Coordinates of C-alpha atoms and ligand atoms in Angstrom, one line a residue:
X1076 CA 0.0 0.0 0.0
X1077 CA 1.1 3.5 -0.6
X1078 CA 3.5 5.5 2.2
X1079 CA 2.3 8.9 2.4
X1080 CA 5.5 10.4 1.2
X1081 CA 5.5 13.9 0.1
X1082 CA 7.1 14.2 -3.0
X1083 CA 8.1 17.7 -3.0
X1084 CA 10.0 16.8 0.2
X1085 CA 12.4 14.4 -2.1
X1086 CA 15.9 16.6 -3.0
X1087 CA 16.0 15.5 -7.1
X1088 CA 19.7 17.0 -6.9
X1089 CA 20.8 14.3 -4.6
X1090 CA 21.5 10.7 -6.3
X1091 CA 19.1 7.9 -6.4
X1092 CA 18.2 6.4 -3.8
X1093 CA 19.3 2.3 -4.0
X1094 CA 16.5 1.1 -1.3
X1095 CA 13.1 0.2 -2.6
X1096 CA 10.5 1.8 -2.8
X1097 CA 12.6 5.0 -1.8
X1098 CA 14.1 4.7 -5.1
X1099 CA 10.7 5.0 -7.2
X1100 CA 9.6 7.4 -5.2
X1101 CA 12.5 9.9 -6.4
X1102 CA 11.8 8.7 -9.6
X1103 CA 8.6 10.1 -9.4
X1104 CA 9.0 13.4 -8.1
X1105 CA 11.2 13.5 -10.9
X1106 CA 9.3 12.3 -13.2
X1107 CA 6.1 14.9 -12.2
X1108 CA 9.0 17.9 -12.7
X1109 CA 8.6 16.4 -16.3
X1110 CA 4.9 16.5 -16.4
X1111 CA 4.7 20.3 -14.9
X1112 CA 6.7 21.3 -17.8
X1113 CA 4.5 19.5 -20.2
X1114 CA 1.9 21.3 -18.6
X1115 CA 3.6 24.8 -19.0
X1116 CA 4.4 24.1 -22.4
X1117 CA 1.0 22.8 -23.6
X1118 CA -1.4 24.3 -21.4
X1119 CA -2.6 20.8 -20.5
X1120 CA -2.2 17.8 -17.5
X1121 CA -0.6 15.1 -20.0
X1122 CA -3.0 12.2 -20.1
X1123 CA -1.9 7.9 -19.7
X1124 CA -4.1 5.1 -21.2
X1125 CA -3.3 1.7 -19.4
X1126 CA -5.0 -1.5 -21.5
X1127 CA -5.3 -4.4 -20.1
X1128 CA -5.5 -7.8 -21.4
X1129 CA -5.2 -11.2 -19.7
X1130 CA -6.0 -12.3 -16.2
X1131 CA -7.1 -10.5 -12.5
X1132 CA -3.1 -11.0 -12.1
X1133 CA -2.8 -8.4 -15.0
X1134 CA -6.0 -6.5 -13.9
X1135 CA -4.4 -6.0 -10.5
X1136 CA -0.4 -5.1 -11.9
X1137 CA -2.7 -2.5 -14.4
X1138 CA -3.8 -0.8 -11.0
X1139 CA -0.4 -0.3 -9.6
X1140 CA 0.6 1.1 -12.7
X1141 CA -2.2 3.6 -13.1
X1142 CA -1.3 4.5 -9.3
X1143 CA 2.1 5.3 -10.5
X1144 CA 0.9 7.2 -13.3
X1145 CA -1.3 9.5 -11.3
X1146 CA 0.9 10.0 -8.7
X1147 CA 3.2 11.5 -11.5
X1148 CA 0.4 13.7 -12.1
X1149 CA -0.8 12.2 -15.6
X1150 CA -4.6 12.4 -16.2
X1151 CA -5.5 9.2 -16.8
X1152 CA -8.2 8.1 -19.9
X1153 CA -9.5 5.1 -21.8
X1154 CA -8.8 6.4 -24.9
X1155 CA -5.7 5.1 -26.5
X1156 CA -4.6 8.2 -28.3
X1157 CA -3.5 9.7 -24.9
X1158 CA 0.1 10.9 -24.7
X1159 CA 1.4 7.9 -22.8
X1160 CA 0.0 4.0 -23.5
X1161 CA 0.5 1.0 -21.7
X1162 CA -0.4 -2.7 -23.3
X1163 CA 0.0 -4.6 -20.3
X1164 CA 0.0 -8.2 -22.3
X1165 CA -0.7 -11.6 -21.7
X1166 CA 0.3 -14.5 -23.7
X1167 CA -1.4 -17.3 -22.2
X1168 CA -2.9 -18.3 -25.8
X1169 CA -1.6 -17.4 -29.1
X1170 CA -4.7 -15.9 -30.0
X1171 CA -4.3 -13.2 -26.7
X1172 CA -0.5 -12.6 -28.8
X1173 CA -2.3 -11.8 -31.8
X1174 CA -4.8 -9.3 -30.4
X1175 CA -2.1 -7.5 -29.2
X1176 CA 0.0 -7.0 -32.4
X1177 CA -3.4 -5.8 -33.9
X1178 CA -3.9 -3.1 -31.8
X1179 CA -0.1 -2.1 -31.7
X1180 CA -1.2 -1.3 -35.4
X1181 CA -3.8 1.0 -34.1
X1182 CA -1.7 2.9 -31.9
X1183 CA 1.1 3.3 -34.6
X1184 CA -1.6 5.1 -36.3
X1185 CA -2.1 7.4 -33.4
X1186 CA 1.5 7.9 -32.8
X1187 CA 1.6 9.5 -36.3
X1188 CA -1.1 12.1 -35.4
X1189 CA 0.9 12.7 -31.8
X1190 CA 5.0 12.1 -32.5
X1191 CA 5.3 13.2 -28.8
X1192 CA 3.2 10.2 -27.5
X1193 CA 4.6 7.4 -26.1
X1194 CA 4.1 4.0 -26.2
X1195 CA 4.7 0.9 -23.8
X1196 CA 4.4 -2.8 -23.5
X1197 CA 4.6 -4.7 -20.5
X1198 CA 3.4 -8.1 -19.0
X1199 CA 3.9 -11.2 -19.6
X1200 CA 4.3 -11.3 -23.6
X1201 CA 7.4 -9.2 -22.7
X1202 CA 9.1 -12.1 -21.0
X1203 CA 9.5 -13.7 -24.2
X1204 CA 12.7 -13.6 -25.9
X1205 CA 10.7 -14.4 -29.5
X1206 CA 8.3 -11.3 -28.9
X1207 CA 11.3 -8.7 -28.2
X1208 CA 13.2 -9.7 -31.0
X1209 CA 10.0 -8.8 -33.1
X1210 CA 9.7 -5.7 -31.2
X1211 CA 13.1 -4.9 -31.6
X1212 CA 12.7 -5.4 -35.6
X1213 CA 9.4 -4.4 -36.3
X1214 CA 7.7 -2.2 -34.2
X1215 CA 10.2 0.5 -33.3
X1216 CA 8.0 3.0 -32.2
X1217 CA 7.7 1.3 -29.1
X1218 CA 9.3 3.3 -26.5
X1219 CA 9.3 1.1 -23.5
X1220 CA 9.3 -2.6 -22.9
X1221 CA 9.5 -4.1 -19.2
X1222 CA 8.0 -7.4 -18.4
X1223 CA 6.6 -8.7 -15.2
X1224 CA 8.8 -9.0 -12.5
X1225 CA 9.9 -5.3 -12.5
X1226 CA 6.5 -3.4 -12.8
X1227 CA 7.1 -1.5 -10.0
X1228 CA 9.7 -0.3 -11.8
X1229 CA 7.8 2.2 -14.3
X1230 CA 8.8 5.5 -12.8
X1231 CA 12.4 4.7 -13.0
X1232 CA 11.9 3.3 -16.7
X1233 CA 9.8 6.4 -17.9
X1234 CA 12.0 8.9 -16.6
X1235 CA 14.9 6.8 -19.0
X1236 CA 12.4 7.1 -22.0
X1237 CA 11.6 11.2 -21.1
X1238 CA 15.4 11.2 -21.4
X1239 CA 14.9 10.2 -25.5
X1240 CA 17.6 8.1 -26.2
X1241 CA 15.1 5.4 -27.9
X1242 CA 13.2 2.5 -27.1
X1243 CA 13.7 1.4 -23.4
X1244 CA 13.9 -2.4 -22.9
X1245 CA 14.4 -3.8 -19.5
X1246 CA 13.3 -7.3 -18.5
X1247 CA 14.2 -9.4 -15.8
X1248 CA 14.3 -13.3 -16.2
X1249 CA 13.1 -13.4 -12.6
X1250 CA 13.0 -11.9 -9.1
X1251 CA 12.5 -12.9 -5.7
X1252 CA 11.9 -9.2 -4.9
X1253 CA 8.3 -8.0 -4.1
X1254 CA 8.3 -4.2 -3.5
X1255 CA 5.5 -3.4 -1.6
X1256 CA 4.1 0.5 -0.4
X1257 CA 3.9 1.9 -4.1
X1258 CA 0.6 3.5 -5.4
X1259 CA -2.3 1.4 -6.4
X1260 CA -5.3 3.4 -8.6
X1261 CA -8.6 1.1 -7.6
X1262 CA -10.9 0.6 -10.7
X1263 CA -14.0 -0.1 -8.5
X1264 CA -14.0 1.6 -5.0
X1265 CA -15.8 -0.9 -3.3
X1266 CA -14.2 -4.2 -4.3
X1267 CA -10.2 -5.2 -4.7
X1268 CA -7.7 -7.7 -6.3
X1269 CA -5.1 -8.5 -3.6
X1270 CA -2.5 -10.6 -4.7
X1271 CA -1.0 -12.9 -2.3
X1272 CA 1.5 -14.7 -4.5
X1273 CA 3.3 -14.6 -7.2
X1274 CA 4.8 -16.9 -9.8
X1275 CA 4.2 -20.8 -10.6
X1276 CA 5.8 -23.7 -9.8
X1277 CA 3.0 -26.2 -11.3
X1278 CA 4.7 -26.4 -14.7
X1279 CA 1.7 -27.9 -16.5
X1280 CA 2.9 -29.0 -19.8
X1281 CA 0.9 -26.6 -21.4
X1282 CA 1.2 -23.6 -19.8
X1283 CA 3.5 -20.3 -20.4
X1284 CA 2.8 -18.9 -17.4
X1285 CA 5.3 -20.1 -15.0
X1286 CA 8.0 -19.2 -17.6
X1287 CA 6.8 -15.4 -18.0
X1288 CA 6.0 -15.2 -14.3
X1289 CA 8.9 -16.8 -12.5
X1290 CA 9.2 -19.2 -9.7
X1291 CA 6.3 -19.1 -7.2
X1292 CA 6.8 -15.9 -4.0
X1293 CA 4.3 -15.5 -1.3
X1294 CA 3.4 -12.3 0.1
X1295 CA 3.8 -12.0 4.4
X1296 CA 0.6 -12.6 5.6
X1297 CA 1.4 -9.3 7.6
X1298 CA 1.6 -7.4 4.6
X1299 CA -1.5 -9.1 3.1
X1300 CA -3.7 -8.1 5.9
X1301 CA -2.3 -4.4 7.0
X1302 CA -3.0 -4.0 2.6
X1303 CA -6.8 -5.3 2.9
X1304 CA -6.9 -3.5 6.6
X1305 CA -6.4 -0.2 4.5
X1306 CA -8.7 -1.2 1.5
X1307 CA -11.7 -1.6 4.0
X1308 CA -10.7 1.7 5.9
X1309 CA -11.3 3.3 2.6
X1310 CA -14.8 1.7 1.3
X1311 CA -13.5 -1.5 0.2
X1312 CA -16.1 -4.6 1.4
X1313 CA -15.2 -7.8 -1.3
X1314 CA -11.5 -8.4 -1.9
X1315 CA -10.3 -11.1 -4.4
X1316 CA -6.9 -12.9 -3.0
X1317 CA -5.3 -13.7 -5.9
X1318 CA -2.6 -16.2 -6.9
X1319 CA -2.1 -18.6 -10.3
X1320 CA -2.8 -21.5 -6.8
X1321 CA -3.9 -19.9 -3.9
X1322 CA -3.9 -23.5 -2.1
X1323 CA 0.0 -23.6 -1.5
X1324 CA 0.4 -19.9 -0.2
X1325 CA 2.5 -19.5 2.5
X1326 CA 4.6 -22.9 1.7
X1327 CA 7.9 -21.3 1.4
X1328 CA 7.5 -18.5 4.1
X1329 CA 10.4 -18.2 6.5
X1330 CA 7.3 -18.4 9.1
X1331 CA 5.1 -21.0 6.9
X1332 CA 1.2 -20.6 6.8
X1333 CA -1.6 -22.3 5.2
X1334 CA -3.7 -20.6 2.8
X1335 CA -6.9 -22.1 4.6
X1336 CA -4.8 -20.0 7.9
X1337 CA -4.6 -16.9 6.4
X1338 CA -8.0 -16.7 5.3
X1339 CA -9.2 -17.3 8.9
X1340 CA -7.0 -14.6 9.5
X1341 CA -8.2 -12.3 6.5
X1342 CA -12.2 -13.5 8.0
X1343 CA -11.3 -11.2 11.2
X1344 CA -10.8 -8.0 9.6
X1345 CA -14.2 -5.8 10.4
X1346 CA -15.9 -4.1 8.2
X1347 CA -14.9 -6.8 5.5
X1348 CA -18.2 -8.1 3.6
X1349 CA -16.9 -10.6 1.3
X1350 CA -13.8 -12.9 0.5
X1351 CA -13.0 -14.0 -3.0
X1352 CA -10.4 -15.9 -4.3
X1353 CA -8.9 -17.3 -7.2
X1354 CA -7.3 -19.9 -8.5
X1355 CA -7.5 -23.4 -6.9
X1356 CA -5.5 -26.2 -8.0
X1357 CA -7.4 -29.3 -7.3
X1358 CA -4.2 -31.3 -6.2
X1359 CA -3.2 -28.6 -3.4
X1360 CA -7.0 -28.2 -2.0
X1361 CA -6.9 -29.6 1.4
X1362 CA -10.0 -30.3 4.0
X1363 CA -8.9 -27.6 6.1
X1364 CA -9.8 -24.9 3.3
X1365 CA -13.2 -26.6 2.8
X1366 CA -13.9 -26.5 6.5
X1367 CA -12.8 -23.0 7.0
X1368 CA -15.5 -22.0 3.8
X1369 CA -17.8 -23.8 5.1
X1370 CA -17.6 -21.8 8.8
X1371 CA -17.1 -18.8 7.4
X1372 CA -19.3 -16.0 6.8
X1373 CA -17.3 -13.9 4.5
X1374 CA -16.2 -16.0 1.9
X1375 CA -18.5 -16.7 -1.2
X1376 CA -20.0 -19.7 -2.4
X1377 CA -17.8 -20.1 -5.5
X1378 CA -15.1 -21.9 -6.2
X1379 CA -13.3 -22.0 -9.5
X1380 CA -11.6 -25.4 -9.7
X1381 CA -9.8 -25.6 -13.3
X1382 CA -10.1 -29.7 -14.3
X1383 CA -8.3 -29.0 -17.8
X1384 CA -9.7 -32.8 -18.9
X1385 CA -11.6 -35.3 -17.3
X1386 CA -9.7 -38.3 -18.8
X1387 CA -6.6 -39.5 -16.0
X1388 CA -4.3 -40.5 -19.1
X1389 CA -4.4 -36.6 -20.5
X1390 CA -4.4 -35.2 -16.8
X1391 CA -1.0 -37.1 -16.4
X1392 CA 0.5 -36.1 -19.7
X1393 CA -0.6 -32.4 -18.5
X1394 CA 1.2 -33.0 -15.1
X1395 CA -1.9 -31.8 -13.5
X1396 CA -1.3 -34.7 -10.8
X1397 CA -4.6 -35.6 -10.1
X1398 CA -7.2 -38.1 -11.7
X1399 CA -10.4 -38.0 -13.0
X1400 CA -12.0 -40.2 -9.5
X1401 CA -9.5 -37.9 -7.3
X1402 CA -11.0 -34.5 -9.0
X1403 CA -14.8 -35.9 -9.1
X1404 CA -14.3 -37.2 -5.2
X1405 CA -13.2 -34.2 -4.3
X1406 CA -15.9 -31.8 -6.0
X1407 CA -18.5 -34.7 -4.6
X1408 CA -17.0 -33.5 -0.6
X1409 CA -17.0 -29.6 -1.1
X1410 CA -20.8 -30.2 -2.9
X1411 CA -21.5 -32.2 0.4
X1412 CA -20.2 -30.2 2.7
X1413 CA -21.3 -26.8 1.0
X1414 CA -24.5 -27.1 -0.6
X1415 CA -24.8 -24.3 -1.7
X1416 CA -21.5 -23.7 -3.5
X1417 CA -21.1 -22.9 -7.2
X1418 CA -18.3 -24.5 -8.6
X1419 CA -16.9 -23.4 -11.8
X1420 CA -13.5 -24.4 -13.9
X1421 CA -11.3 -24.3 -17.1
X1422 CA -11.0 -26.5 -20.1
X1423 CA -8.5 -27.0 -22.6
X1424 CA -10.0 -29.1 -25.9
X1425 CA -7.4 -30.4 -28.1
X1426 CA -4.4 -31.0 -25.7
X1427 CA -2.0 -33.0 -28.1
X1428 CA -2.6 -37.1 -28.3
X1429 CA -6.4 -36.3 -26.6
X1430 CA -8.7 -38.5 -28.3
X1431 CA -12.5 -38.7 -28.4
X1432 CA -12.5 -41.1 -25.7
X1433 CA -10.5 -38.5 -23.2
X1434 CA -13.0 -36.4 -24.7
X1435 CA -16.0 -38.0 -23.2
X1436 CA -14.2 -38.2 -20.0
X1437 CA -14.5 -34.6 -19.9
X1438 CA -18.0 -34.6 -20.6
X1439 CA -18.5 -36.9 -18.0
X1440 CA -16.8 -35.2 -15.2
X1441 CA -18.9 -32.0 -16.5
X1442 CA -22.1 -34.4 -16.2
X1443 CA -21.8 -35.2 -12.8
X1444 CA -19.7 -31.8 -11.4
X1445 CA -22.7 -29.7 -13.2
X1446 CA -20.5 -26.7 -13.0
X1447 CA -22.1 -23.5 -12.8
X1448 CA -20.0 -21.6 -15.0
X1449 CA -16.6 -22.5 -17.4
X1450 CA -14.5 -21.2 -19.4
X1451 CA -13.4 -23.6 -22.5
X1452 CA -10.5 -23.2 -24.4
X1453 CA -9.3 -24.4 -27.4
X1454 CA -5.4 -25.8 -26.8
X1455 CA -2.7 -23.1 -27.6
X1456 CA 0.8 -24.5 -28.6
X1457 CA 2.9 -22.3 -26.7
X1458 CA 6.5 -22.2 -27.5
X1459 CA 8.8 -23.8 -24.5
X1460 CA 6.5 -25.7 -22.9
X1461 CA 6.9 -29.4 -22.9
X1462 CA 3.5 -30.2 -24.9
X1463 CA 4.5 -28.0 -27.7
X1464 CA 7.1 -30.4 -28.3
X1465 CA 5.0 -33.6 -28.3
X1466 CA 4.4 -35.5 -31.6
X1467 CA 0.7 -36.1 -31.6
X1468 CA -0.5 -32.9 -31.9
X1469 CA -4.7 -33.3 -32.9
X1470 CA -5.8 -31.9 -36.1
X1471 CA -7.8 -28.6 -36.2
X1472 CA -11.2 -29.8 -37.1
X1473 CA -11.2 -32.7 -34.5
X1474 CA -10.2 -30.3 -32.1
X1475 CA -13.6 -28.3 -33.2
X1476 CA -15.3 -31.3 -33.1
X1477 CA -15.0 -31.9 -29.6
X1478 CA -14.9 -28.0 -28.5
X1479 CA -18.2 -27.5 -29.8
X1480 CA -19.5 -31.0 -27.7
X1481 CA -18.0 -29.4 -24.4
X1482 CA -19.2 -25.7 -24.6
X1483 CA -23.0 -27.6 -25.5
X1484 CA -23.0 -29.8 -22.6
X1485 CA -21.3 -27.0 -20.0
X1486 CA -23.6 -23.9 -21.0
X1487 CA -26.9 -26.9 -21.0
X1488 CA -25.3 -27.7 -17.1
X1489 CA -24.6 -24.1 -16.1
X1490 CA -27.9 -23.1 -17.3
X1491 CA -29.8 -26.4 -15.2
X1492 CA -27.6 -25.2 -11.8
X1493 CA -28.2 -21.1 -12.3
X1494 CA -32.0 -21.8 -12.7
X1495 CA -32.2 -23.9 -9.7
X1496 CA -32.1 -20.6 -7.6
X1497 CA -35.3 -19.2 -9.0
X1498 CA -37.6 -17.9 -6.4
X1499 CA -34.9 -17.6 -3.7
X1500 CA -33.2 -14.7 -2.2
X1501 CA -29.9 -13.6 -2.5
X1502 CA -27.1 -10.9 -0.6
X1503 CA -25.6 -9.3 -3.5
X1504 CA -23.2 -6.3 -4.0
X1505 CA -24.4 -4.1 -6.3
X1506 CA -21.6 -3.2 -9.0
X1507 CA -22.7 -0.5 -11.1
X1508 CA -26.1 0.8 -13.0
X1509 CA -26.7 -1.1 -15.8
X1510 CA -25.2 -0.5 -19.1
X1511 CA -28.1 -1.3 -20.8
X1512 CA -31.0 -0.1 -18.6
X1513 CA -30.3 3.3 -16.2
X1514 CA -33.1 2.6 -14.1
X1515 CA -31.4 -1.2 -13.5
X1516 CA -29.0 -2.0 -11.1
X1517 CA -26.6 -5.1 -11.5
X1518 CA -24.9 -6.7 -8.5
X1519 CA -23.4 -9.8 -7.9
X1520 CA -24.4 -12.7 -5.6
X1521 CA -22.1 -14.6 -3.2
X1522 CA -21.7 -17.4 -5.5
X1523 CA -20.9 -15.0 -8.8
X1524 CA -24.2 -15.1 -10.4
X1525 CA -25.4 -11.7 -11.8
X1526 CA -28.5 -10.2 -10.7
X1527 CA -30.2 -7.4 -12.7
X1528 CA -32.6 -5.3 -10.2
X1529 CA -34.4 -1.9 -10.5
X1530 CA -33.1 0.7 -8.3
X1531 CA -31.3 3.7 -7.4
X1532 CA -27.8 4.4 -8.4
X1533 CA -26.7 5.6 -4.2
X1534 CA -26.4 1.5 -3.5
X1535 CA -23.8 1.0 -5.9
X1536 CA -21.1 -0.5 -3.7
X1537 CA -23.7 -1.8 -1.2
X1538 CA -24.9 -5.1 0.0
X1539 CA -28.9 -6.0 -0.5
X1540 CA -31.1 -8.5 -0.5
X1541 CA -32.8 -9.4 -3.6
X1542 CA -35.5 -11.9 -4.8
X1543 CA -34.3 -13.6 -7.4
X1544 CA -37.8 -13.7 -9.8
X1545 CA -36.5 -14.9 -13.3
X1546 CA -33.8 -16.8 -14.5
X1547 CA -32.8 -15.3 -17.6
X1548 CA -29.9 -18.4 -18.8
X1549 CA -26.6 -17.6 -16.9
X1550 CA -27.8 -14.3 -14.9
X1551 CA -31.3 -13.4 -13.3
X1552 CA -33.8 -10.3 -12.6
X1553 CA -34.8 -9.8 -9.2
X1554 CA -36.6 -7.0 -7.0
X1555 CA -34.7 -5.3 -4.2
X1556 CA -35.9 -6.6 -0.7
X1557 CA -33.6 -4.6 2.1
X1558 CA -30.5 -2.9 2.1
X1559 CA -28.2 -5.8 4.8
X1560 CA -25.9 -4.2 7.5
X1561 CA -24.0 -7.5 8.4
X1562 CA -22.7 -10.5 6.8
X1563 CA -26.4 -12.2 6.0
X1564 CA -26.0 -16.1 5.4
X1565 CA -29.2 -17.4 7.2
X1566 CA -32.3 -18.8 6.8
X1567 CA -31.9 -20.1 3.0
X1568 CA -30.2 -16.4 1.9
X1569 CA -27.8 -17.2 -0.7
Ligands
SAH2448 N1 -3.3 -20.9 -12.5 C1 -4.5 -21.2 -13.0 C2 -4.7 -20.9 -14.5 C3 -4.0 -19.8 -15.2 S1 -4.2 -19.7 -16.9 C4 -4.8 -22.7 -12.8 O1 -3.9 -23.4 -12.7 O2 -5.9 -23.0 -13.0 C5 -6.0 -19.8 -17.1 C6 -6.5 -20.9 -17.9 O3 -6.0 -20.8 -19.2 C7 -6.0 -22.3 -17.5 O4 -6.8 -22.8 -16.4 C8 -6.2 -23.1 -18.7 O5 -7.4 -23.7 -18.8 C9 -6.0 -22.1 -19.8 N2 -4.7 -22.3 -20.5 C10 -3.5 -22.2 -20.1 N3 -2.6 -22.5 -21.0 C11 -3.3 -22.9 -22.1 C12 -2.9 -23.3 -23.4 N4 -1.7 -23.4 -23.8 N5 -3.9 -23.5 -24.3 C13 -5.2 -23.4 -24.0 N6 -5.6 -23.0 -22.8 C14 -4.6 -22.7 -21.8
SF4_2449 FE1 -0.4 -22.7 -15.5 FE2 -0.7 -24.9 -14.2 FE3 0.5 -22.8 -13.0 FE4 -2.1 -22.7 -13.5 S1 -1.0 -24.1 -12.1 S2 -0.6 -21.1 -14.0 S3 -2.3 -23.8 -15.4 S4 1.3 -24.0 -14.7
F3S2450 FE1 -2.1 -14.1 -19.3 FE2 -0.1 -13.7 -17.8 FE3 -2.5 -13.9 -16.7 S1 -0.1 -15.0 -19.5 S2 -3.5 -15.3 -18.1 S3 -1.9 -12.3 -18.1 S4 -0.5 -14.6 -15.8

């Protein structure tokens, strides 16, 4: 969380500072020297644009960075023809690569109309030795290229590009450093990411993300709590804990904690509506957590458990170490011991050798999970990872084939489950006024299901109970019953 330091305090004539975050904070007040001259000259606060694309992980590292860029003193807009643009990437799937190269496009185009802008990639695409060659080749109007591990960084690195000596590339392979107290712009005042780990040590065969995000670093659990201590003090009632597998926090502490531990501890803090968090690895998930969600009243009835496949032989060749009975036992026990829990996952069609058999696998774990929600993707050869190099890669229109079987049967289950709350009640936080509909409200219930409800735009950010009247597929309409002071899980309240 942010030290209230006073910038104009900070003597720019002295050198650097080596300490974190001491360092970035001279940075900045150097940096804001810049952006009073900018103003002088132009007559204007310069304006920052920071797109997002990928995960909450990326969401969240988006929000530091806008922090940094206000506290510089940009203004800060969604329109990417602003003065100073950040693509914070994400390279999980070749088709989140590709969007990103499109849109570079667009922003050359701006450049042209604005030769002072500037124009920055970050995130994990960056830590790609492939994609900064490209960069380096092809595109170079980029100004700035950092990657993940030194995002904190960006007042340091803008100050280097202000100083105009072309583009800017720093990236780290990977850090055990987390710099905490820098500024964090919130998109939504009443609800927080809060990440609580870094990194990945899973290695499934498929998956970039360890590579682009480094070995696997928990937060303290001091740190964690004094940050969502401060988020509640200032309006915040849901946070999000967030880590690529929240279920092995704490292991490599100096002081070691569970993750089921923390969130007892996290539970405590008053004033705190609503604990979320994401993701789960089924192998790591231990009875403790499911005991401490089921005795809990802040955390939500959702659980995103990613099963990937259903069939055993593909779950090994993923190194996912599970099985298919080990995953479908242990959905049957949190079902059992939380009724009322929605559980949702990921799926990856098309992993190489999968064949329509491990296919029906899939469909049957979805058959008897009945998962309220998930996401299904079709596999992404990703350069590095050991199942880009195996032989039996499946052809394109087999991969289709059984795609368009698994969506089917997930949205027929997720629209069975979401329907079988009809006529109930349900706490919800209300999130904004609808897009759509000004005189609608749209909140969220505990166990992620969207609720569209008429009222007035003051209980945005506030809990209520609504009656949840029609099912409308994956979200519902409801009426407002009462606005709820206190955590609210009784008497058949969802
Ligand atoms: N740490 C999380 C997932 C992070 S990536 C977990 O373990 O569940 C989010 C999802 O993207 C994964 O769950 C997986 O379903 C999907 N994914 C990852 N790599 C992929 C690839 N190469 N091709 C297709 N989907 C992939
Ligand atoms: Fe990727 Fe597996 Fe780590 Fe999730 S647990 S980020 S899928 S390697
Ligand atoms: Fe994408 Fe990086 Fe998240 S690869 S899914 S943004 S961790």
């Amino acid at each position: 969380m942010e030290q209230e330091i006073d910038l104009d305090k900070i003597d720019l004539n002295a050198e650097p500072p080596i300490e974190e975050p001491d360092r970035q904070y001279y940075y900045m007040a150097k940096c804001r020297e810049w952006v009073r001259e900018f103003e002088q000259i132009n007559g204007r606060v310069p304006t920052c644009c920071v797109t997002t694309f990928g995960c909450q992980m990326n969401a969240r590292d988006s929000e530091k960075l806008t922090g940094i860029l206000r506290r510089v003193g940009y203004e800060v807009t969604e329109d990417e023809r602003a003065d100073f643009v950040i693509f914070n990437t994400c390279t999980v799937r070749d088709n989140a690569n590709q969007r990103v190269y499109g849109r570079l496009g667009e922003l050359k185009n701006h450049k042209k109309r604005n030769p002072a802008m500037k124009i920055a990639l970050c995130g994990c695409m960056m830590q790609e030795p492939s994609v900064i060659e490209k960069l380096c080749s092809s595109y170079r109007f980029v100004d700035l290229v950092f990657g993940t591990h030194n995002i904190f960084k960006l007042a340091e690195l803008l100050w280097r590009c202000f100083q105009g000596q072309g583009m800017v590339v720093d990236i780290w392979e990977d850090t055990d450093q987390i710099v905490e107290d820098l500024p964090v712009e919130r998109k939504y005042p009443f609800k927080s990411g809060v990440n609580i780990m870094f990194g990945c040590n899973n290695f499934c065969s498929y998956c970039i993300v360890p590579y682009v995000r480094g070995r696997e670093r928990s937060r303290e659990p001091g740190d964690i709590l004094e940050e969502i201590r401060r988020l509640v003090s200032e309006g915040v009632v849901e946070v999000m804990l967030l880590g690529q597998n929240v279920n092995s926090y704490g292991r490599n502490l100096a002081e070691p904690i569970t993750f089921a531990q923390l969130l007892r501890e996290v539970e405590k803090i008053e004033g705190l509506r609503r604990i979320r968090f994401m993701t789960s690895h089924p192998k790591d998930l231990s009875d403790e957590l499911i005991r401490v969600m089921k005795e809990s009243e802040k955390i939500c009835r959702h659980l995103h458990l990613p099963l990937q496949s259903g069939s055993t032989r593909i779950l090994e060749r993923m190194n996912r170490r599970y099985t298919k009975e080990q995953y479908l036992a242990l959905a049957e026990k949190i079902r059992r011991e939380i009724p009322d829990i929605a559980i949702t996952t990921d799926i990856i069609v098309g992993f190489p050798g999968e064949t329509p058999e491990d296919v029906e696998d899939t469909l049957d774990v979805i058959r008897r999970v009945k998962y309220d929600n998930a996401f299904t993707f079709v596999y992404s050869r990703r350069t590095g990872t050991p199942a880009a190099a195996m032989a039996d890669q499946v052809p394109e229109d087999r991969v289709r084939e059984g795609f368009d079987r698994v969506l089917k049967l997930v949205q027929d289950t997720a629209r069975e489950r979401v329907a079988g709350y009809q006529g109930r009640e349900a706490e919800v936080l209300v999130e904004e006024v609808n897009i759509h509909d000004g005189g609608l409200l749209t909140g969220r219930m505990s166990n992620n299901t969207l609720v569209h409800f008429p009222g007035e735009p003051e209980l945005v950010g506030r809990m209520v109970r609504v009656s949840l009247d029609q099912c409308q597929g994956f979200y519902y309409m409801g009426h407002m019953k009462t606005e709820t002071q206190s955590p609210d899980k009784a008497g058949g309240i969802l």
